[in-house]
PDB file of C-alpha atoms in Angstrom:
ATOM      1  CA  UNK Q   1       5.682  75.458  35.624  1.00  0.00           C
ATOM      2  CA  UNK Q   2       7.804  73.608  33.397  1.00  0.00           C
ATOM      3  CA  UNK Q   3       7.546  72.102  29.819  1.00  0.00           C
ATOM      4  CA  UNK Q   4       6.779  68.871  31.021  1.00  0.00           C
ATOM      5  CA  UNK Q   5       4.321  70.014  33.965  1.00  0.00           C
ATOM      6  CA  UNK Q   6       2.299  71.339  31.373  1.00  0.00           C
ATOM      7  CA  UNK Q   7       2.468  68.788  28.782  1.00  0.00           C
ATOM      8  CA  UNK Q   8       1.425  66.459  31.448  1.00  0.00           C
ATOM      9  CA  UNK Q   9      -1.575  68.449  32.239  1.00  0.00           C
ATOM     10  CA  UNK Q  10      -2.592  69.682  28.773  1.00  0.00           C
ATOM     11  CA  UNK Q  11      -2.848  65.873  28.236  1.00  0.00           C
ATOM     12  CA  UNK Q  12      -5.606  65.010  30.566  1.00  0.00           C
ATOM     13  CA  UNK Q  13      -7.174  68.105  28.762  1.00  0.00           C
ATOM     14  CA  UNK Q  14      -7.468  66.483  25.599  1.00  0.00           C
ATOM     15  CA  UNK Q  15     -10.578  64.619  24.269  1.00  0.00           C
ATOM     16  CA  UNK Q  16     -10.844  60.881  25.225  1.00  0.00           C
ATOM     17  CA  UNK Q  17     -10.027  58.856  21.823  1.00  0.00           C
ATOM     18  CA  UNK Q  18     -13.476  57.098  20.830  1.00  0.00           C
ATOM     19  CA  UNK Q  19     -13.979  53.760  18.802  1.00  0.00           C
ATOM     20  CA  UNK Q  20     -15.943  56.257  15.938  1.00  0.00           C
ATOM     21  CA  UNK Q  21     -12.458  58.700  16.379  1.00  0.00           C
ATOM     22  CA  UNK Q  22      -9.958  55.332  16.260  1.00  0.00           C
ATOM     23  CA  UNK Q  23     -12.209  54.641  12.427  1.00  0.00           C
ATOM     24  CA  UNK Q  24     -11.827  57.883  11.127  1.00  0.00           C
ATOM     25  CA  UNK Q  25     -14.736  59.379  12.601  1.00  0.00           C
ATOM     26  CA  UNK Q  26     -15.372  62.027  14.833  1.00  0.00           C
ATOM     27  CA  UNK Q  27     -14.205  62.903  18.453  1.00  0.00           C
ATOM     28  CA  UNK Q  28     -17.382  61.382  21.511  1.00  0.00           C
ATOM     29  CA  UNK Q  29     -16.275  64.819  23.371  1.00  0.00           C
ATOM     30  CA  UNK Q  30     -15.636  63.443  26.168  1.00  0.00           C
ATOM     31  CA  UNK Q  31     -12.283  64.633  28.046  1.00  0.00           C
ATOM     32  CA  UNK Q  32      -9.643  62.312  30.175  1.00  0.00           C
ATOM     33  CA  UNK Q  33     -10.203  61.690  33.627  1.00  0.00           C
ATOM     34  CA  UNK Q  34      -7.712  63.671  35.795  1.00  0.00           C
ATOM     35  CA  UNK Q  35      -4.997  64.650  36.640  1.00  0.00           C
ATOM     36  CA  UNK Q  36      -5.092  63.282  40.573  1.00  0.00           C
ATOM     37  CA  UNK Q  37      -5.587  66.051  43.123  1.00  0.00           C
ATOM     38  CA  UNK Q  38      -4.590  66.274  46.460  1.00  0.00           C
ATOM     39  CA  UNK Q  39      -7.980  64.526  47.958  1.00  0.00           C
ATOM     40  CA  UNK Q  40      -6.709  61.387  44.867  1.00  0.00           C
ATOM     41  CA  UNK Q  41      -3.528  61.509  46.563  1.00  0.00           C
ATOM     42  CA  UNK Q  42      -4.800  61.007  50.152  1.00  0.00           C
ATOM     43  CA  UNK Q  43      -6.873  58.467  49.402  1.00  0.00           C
ATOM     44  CA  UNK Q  44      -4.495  56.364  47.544  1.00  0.00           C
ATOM     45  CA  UNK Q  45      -2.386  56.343  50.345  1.00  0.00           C
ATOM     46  CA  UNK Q  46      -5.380  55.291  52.523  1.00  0.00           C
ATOM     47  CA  UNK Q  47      -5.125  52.399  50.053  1.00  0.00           C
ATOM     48  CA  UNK Q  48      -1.818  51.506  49.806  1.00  0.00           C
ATOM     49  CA  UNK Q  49      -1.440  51.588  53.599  1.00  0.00           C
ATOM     50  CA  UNK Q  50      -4.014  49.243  54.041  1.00  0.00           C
ATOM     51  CA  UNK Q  51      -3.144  46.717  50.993  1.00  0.00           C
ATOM     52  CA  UNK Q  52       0.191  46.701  51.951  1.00  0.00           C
ATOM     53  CA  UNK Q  53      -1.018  44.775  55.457  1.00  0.00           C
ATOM     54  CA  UNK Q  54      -2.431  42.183  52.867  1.00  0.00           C
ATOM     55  CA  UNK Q  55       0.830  42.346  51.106  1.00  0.00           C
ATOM     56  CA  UNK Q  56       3.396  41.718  53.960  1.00  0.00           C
ATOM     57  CA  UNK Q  57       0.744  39.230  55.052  1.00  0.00           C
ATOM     58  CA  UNK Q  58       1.094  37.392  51.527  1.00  0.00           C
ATOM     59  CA  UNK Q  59       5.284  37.831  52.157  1.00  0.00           C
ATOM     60  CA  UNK Q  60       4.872  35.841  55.367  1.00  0.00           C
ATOM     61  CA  UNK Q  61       2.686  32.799  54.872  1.00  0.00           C
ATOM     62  CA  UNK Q  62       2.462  32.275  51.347  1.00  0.00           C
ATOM     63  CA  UNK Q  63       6.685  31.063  52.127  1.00  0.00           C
ATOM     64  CA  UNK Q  64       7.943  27.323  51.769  1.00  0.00           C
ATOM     65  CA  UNK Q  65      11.616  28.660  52.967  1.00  0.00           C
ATOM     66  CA  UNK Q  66      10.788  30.318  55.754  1.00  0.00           C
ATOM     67  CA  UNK Q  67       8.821  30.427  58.667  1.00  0.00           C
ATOM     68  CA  UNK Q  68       5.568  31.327  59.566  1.00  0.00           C
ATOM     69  CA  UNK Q  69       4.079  29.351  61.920  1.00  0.00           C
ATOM     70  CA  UNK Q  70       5.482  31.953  64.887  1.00  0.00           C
ATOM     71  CA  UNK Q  71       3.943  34.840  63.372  1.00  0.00           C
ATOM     72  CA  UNK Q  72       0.969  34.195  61.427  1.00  0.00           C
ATOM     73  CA  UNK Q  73      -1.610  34.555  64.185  1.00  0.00           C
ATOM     74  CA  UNK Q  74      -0.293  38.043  65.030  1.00  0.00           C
ATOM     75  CA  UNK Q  75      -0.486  39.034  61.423  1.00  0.00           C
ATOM     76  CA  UNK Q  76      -4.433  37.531  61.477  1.00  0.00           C
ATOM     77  CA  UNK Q  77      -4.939  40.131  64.416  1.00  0.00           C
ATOM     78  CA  UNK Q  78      -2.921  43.065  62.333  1.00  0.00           C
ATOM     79  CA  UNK Q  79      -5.648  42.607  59.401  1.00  0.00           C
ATOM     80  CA  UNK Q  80      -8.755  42.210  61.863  1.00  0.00           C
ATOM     81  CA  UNK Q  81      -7.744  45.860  63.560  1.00  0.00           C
ATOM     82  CA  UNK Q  82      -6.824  47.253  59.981  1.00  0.00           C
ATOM     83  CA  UNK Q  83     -10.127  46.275  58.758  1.00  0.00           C
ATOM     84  CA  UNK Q  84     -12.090  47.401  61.839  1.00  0.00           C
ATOM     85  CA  UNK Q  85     -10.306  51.217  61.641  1.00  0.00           C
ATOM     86  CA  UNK Q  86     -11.679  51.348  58.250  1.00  0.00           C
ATOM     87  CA  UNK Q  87     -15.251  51.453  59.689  1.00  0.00           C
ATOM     88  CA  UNK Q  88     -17.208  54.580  59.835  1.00  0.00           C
ATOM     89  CA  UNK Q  89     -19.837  55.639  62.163  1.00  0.00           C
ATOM     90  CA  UNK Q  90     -23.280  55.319  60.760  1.00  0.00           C
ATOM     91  CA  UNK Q  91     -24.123  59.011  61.585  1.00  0.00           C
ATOM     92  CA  UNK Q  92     -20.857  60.658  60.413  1.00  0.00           C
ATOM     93  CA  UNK Q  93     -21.500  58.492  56.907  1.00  0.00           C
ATOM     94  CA  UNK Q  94     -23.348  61.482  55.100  1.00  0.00           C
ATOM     95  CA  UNK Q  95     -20.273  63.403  55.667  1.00  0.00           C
ATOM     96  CA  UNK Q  96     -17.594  61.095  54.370  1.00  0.00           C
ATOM     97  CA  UNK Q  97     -15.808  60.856  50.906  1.00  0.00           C
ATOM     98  CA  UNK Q  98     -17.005  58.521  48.387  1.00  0.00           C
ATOM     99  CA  UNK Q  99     -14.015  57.047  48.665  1.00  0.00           C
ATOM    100  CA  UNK Q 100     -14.543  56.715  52.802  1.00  0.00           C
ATOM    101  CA  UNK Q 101     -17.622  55.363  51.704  1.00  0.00           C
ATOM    102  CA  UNK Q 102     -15.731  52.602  49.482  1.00  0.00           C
ATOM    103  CA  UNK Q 103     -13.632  51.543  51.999  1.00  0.00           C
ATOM    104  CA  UNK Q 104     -16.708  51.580  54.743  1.00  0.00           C
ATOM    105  CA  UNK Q 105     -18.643  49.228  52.411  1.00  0.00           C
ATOM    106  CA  UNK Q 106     -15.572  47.026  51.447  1.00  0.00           C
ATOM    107  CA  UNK Q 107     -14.515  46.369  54.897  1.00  0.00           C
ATOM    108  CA  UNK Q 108     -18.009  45.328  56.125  1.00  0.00           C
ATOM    109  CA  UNK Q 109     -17.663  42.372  53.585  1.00  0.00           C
ATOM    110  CA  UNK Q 110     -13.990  41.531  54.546  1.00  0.00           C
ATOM    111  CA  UNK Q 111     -15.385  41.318  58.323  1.00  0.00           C
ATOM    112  CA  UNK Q 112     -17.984  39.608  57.430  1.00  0.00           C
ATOM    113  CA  UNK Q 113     -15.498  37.336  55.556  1.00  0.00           C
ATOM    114  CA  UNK Q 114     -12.577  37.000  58.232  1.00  0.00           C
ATOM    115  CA  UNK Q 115     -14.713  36.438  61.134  1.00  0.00           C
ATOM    116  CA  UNK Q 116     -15.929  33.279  59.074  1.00  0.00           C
ATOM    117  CA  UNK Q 117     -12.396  31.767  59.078  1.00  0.00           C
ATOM    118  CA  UNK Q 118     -10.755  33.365  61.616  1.00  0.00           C
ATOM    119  CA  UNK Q 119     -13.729  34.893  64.050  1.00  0.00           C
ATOM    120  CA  UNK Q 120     -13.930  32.890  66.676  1.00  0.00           C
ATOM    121  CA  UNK Q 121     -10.892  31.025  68.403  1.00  0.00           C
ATOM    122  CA  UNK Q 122     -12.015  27.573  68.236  1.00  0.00           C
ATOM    123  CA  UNK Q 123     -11.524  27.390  64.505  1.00  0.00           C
ATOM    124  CA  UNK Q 124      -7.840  28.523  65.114  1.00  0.00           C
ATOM    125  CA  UNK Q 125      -5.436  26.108  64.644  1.00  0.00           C
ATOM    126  CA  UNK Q 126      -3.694  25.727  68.085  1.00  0.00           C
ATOM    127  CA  UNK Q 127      -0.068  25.049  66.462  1.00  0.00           C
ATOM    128  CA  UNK Q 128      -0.188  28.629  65.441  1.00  0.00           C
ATOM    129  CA  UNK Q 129      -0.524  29.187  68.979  1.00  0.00           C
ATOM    130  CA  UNK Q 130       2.179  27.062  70.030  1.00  0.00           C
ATOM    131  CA  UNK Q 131       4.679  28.262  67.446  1.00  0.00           C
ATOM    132  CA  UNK Q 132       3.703  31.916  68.903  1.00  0.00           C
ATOM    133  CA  UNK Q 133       5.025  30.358  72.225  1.00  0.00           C
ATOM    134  CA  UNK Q 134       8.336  29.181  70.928  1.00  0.00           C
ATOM    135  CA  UNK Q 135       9.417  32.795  69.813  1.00  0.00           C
ATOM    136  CA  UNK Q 136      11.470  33.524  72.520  1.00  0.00           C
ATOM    137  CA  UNK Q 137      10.576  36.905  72.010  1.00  0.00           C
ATOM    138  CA  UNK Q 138       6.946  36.412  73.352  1.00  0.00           C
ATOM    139  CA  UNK Q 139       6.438  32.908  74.945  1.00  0.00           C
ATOM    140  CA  UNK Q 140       3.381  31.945  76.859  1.00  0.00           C
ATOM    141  CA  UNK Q 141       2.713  35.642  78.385  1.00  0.00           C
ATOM    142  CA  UNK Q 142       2.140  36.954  74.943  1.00  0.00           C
ATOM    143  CA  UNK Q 143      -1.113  34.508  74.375  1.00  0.00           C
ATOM    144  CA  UNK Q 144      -3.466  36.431  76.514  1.00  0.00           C
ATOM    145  CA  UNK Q 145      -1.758  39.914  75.999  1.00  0.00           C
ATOM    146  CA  UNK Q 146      -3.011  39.445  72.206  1.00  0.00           C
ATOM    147  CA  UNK Q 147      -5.957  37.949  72.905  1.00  0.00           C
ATOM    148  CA  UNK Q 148      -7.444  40.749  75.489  1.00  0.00           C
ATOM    149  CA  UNK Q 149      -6.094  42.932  72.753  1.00  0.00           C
ATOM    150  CA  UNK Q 150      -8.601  41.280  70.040  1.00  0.00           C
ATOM    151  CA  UNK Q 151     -11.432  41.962  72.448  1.00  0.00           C
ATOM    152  CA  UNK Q 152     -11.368  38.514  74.352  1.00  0.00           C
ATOM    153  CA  UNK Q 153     -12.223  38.765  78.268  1.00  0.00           C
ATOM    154  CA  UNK Q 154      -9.405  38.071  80.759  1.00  0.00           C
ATOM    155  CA  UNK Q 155     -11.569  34.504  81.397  1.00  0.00           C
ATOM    156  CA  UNK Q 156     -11.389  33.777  77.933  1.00  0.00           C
ATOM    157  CA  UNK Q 157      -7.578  34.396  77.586  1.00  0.00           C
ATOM    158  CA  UNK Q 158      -6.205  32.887  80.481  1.00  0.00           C
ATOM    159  CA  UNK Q 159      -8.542  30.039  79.464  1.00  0.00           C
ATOM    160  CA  UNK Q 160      -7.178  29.791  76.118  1.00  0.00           C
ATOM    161  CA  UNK Q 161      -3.410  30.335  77.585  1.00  0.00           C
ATOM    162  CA  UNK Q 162      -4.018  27.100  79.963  1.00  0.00           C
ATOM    163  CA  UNK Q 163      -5.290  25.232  77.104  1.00  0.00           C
ATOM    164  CA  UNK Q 164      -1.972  25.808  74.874  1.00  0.00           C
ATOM    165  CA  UNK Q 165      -0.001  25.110  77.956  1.00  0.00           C
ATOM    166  CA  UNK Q 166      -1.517  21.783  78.430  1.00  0.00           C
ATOM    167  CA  UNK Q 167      -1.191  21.638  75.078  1.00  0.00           C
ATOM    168  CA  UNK Q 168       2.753  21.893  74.749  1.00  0.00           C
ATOM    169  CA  UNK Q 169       2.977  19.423  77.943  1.00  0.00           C
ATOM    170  CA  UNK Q 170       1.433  17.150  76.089  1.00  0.00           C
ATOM    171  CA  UNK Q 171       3.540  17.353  73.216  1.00  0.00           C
ATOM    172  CA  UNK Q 172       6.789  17.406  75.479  1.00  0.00           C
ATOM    173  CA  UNK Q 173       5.466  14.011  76.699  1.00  0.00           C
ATOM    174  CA  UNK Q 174       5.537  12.288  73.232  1.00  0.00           C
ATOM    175  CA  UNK Q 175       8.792  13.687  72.126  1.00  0.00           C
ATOM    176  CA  UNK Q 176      11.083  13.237  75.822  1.00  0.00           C
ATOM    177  CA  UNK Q 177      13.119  10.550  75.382  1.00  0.00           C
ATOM    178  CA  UNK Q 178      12.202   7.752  78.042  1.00  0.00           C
ATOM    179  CA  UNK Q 179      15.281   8.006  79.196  1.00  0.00           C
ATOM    180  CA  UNK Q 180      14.634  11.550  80.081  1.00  0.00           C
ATOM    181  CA  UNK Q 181      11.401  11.085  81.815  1.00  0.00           C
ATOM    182  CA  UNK Q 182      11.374  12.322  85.762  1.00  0.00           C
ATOM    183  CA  UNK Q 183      11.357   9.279  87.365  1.00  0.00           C
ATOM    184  CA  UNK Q 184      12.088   8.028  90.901  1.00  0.00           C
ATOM    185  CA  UNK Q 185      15.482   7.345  89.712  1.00  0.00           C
ATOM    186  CA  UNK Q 186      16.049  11.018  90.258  1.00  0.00           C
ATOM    187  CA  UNK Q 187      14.076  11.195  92.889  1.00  0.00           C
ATOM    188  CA  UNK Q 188      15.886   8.639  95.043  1.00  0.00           C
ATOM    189  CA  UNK Q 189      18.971  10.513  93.660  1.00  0.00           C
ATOM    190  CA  UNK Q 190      18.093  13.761  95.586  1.00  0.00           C
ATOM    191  CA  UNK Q 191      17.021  11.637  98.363  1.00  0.00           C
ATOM    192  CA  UNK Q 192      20.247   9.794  98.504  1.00  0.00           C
ATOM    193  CA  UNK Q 193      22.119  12.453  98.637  1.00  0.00           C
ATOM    194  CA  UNK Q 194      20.210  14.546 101.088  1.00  0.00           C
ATOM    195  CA  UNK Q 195      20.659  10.903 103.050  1.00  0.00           C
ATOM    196  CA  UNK Q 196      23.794  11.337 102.733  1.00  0.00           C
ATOM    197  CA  UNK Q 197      24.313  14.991 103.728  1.00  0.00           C
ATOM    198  CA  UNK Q 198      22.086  14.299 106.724  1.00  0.00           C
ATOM    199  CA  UNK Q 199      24.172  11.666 107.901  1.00  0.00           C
ATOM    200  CA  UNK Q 200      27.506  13.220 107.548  1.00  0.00           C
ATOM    201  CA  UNK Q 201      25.342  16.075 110.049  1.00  0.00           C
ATOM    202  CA  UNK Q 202      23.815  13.683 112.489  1.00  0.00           C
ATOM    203  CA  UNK Q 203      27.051  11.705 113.069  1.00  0.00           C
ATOM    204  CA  UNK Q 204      29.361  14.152 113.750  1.00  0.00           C
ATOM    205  CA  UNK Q 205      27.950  18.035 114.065  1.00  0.00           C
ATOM    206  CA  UNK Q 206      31.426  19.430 115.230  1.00  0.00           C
ATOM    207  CA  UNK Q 207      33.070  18.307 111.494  1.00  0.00           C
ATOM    208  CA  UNK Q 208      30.900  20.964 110.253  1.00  0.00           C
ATOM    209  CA  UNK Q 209      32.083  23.027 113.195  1.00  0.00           C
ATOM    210  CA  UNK Q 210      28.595  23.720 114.390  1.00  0.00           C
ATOM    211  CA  UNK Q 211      26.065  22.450 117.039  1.00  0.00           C
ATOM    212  CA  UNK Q 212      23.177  19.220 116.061  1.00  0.00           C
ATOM    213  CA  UNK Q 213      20.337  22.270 115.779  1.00  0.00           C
ATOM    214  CA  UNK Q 214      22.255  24.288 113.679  1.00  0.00           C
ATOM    215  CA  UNK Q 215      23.064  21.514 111.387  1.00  0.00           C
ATOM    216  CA  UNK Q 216      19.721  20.260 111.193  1.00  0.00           C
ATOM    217  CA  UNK Q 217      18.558  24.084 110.279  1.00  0.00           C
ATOM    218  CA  UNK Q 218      21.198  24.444 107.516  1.00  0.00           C
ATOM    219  CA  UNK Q 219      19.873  20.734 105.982  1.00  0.00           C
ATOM    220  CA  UNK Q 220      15.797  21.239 106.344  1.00  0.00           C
ATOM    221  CA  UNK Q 221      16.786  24.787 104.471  1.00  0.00           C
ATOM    222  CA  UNK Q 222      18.912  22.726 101.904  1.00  0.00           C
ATOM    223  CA  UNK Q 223      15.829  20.273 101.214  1.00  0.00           C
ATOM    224  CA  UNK Q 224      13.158  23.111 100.728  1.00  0.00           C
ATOM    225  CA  UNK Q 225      15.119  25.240  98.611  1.00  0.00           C
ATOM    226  CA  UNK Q 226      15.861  21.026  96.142  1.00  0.00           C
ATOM    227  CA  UNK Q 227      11.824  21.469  96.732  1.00  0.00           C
ATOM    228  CA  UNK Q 228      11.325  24.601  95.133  1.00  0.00           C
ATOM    229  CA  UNK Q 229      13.757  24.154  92.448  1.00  0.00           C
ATOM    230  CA  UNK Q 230      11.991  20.790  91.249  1.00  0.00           C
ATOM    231  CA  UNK Q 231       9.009  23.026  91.069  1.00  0.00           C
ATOM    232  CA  UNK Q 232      10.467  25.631  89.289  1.00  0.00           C
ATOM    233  CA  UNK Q 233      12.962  24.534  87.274  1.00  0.00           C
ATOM    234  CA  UNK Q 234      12.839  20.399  87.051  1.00  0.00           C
ATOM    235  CA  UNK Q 235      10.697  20.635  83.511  1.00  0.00           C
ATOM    236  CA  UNK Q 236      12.121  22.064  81.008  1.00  0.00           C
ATOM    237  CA  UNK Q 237       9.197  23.937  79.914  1.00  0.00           C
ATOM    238  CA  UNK Q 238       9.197  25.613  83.108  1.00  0.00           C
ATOM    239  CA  UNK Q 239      12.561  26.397  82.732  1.00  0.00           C
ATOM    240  CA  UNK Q 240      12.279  28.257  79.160  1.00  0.00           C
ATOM    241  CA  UNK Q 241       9.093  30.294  80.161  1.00  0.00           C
ATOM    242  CA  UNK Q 242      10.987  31.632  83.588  1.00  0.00           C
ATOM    243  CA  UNK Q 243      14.496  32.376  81.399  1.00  0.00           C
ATOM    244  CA  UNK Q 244      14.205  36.147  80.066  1.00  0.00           C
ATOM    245  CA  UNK Q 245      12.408  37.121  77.087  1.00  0.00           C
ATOM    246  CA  UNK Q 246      14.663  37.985  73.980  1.00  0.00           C
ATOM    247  CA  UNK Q 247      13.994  41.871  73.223  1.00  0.00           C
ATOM    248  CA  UNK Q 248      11.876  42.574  70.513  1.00  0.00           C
ATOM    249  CA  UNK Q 249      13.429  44.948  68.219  1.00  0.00           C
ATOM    250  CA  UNK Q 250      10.815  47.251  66.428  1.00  0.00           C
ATOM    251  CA  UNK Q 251      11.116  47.040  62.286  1.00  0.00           C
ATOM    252  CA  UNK Q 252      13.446  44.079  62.761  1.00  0.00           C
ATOM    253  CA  UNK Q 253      13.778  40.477  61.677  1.00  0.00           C
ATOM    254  CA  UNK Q 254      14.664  37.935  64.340  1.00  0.00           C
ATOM    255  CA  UNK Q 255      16.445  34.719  63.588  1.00  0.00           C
ATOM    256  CA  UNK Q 256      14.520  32.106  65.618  1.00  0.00           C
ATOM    257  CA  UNK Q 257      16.441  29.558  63.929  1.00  0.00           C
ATOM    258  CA  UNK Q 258      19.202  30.447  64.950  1.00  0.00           C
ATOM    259  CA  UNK Q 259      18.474  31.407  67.874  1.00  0.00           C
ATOM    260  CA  UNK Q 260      16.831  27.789  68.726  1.00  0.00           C
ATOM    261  CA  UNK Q 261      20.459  26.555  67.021  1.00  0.00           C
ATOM    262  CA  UNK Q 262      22.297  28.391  69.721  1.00  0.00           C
ATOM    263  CA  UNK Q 263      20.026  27.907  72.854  1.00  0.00           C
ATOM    264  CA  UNK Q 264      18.509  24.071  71.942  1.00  0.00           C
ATOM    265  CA  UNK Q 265      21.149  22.361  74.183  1.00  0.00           C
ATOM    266  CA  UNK Q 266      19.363  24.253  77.331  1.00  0.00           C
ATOM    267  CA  UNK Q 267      15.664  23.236  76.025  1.00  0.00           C
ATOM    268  CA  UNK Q 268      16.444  19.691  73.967  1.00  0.00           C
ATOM    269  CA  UNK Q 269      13.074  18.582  74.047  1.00  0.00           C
ATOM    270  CA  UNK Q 270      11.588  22.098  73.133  1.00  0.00           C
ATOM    271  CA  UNK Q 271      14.128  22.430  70.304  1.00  0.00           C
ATOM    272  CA  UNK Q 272      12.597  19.019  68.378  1.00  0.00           C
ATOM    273  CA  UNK Q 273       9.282  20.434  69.089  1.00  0.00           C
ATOM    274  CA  UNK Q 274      10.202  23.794  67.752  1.00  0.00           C
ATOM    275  CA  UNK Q 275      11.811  22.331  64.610  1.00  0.00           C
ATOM    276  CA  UNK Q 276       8.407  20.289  63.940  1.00  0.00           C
ATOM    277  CA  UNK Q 277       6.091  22.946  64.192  1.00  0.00           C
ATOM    278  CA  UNK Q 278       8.332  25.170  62.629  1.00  0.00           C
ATOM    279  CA  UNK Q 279       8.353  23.090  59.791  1.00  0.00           C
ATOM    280  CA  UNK Q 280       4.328  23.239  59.085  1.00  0.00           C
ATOM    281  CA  UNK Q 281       3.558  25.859  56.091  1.00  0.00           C
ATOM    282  CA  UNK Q 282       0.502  27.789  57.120  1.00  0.00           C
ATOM    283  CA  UNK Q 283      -0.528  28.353  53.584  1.00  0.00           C
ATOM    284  CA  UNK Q 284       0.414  26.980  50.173  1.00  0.00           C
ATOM    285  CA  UNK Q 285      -1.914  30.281  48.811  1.00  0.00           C
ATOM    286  CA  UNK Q 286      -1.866  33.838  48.878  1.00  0.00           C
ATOM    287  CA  UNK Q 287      -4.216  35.448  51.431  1.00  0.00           C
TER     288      UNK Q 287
END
């Protein structure tokens, strides 16, 4: 043991200074509190590890120059399973620390606490939902993956994922540009052109040096496979939630403004979306 190792511990063996001992007078008696042993260590990094949820928490909303909108309502999960693991079972109480006990007694009032604000779904703001969906990383599958996770039922999430969806269709209706809209200008577009190709077929099958019937297979396949692609690919929401999901990369920080940068010429109408909700602070406070 060393000279300071034992200066530090003769320390906490001296008498605690008194207000009678700070006058002159004589020492209460009473000796410092410590030094930490192993159990002190343990449990302060039961602390830490949970504060530091609440910490990275306070890093990501309480921002005005960068986002949060995208992540906040996974970091409102994050705290509601931190502070549900801190529970202890009523019949293994008598066997706890006092400090297990602390944290058992602490995190029935932050329940108690969260579930007023953030308990039940309906008080959720749904823009945190929809900036959830514009990650890339996650999109609309993600909605009920968390949610089941939280302890909703499958009804509940796929509820709540058709509500955000008609939710961002509605907002893609007030920011398309008129011009934009599907209309039957497009319509009579594909039908024009299927006019034509069926023409061209009907009035001369051996230009295409094949017989009437096979010609007229080849154009009834061309017009359901226009058919399915209007279904699947004609709105542009559509488009984004069928394109792959960017990889999530554990313990790293994605640009998604870049990202939406690079990739808004394929989703125009997404992109102003995305840079409106983007734009919302989630909290001007720390949590």
């Amino acid at each position: 043991m060393g000279d300071d190792e034992i200066a530090y511990l003769s320390w906490f063996g001296e008498d605690l200074p008194g207000e009678e001992e700070r006058m002159g007078g004589p020492s209460n008696g009473k000796k410092r509190y410590g030094p930490p042993n192993m159990e002190d260590w343990s449990n302060a990094v039961i602390f830490v590890n949970f504060l530091k949820v609440f910490y990275q928490m306070t890093l990501k909303m309480s921002v005005t120059l960068h986002l949060a909108c995208h992540s906040t309502f996974s970091y409102l999960l994050a705290i509601d399973e931190e502070i549900v693991d801190l529970f202890v079972e009523e019949d293994m109480l008598l066997t706890q620390t006092y400090t297990s006990l602390i944290l058992h007694e602490m995190a029935l009032s932050m329940k108690v606490k969260f579930d007023k604000y953030w308990g039940d779904l309906v008080k959720v703001n749904p823009f945190l939902f929809v900036g959830l969906v514009l990650d890339p990383r996650y999109k609309l599958g993600y909605v009920p993956h968390i949610l089941k996770r939280c302890g909703c039922s499958i009804d509940e999430a796929i509820a709540k994922k058709d509500e955000i969806k008609s939710l961002i269709f509605e907002l893609f209706d007030e920011y398309v540009p008129s011009s934009n809209q599907p209309s039957g200008s497009s319509a009579n577009s594909c039908s024009n052109t299927t006019s034509t190709t069926t023409t061209i077929g009907w009035a001369d099958p051996k230009q295409h040096g094949r017989g009437k019937k096979r010609v007229e297979m080849d154009e009834s396949w061309i017009k359901e496979v226009e058919a399915s692609n209007v279904v699947l690919s004609d709105h542009e929401f559509d488009r984004y939630l069928l394109d792959h999901n960017e990889k999530v990369e554990i313990g790293q920080d994605f640009d998604i403004l870049n990202w939406w940068k690079l990739n808004g010429v394929q989703y125009p109408v997404l992109a102003l979306i995305a840079k409106e909700v983007f734009a919302i602070p989630v909290a001007t406070v720390a949590s």
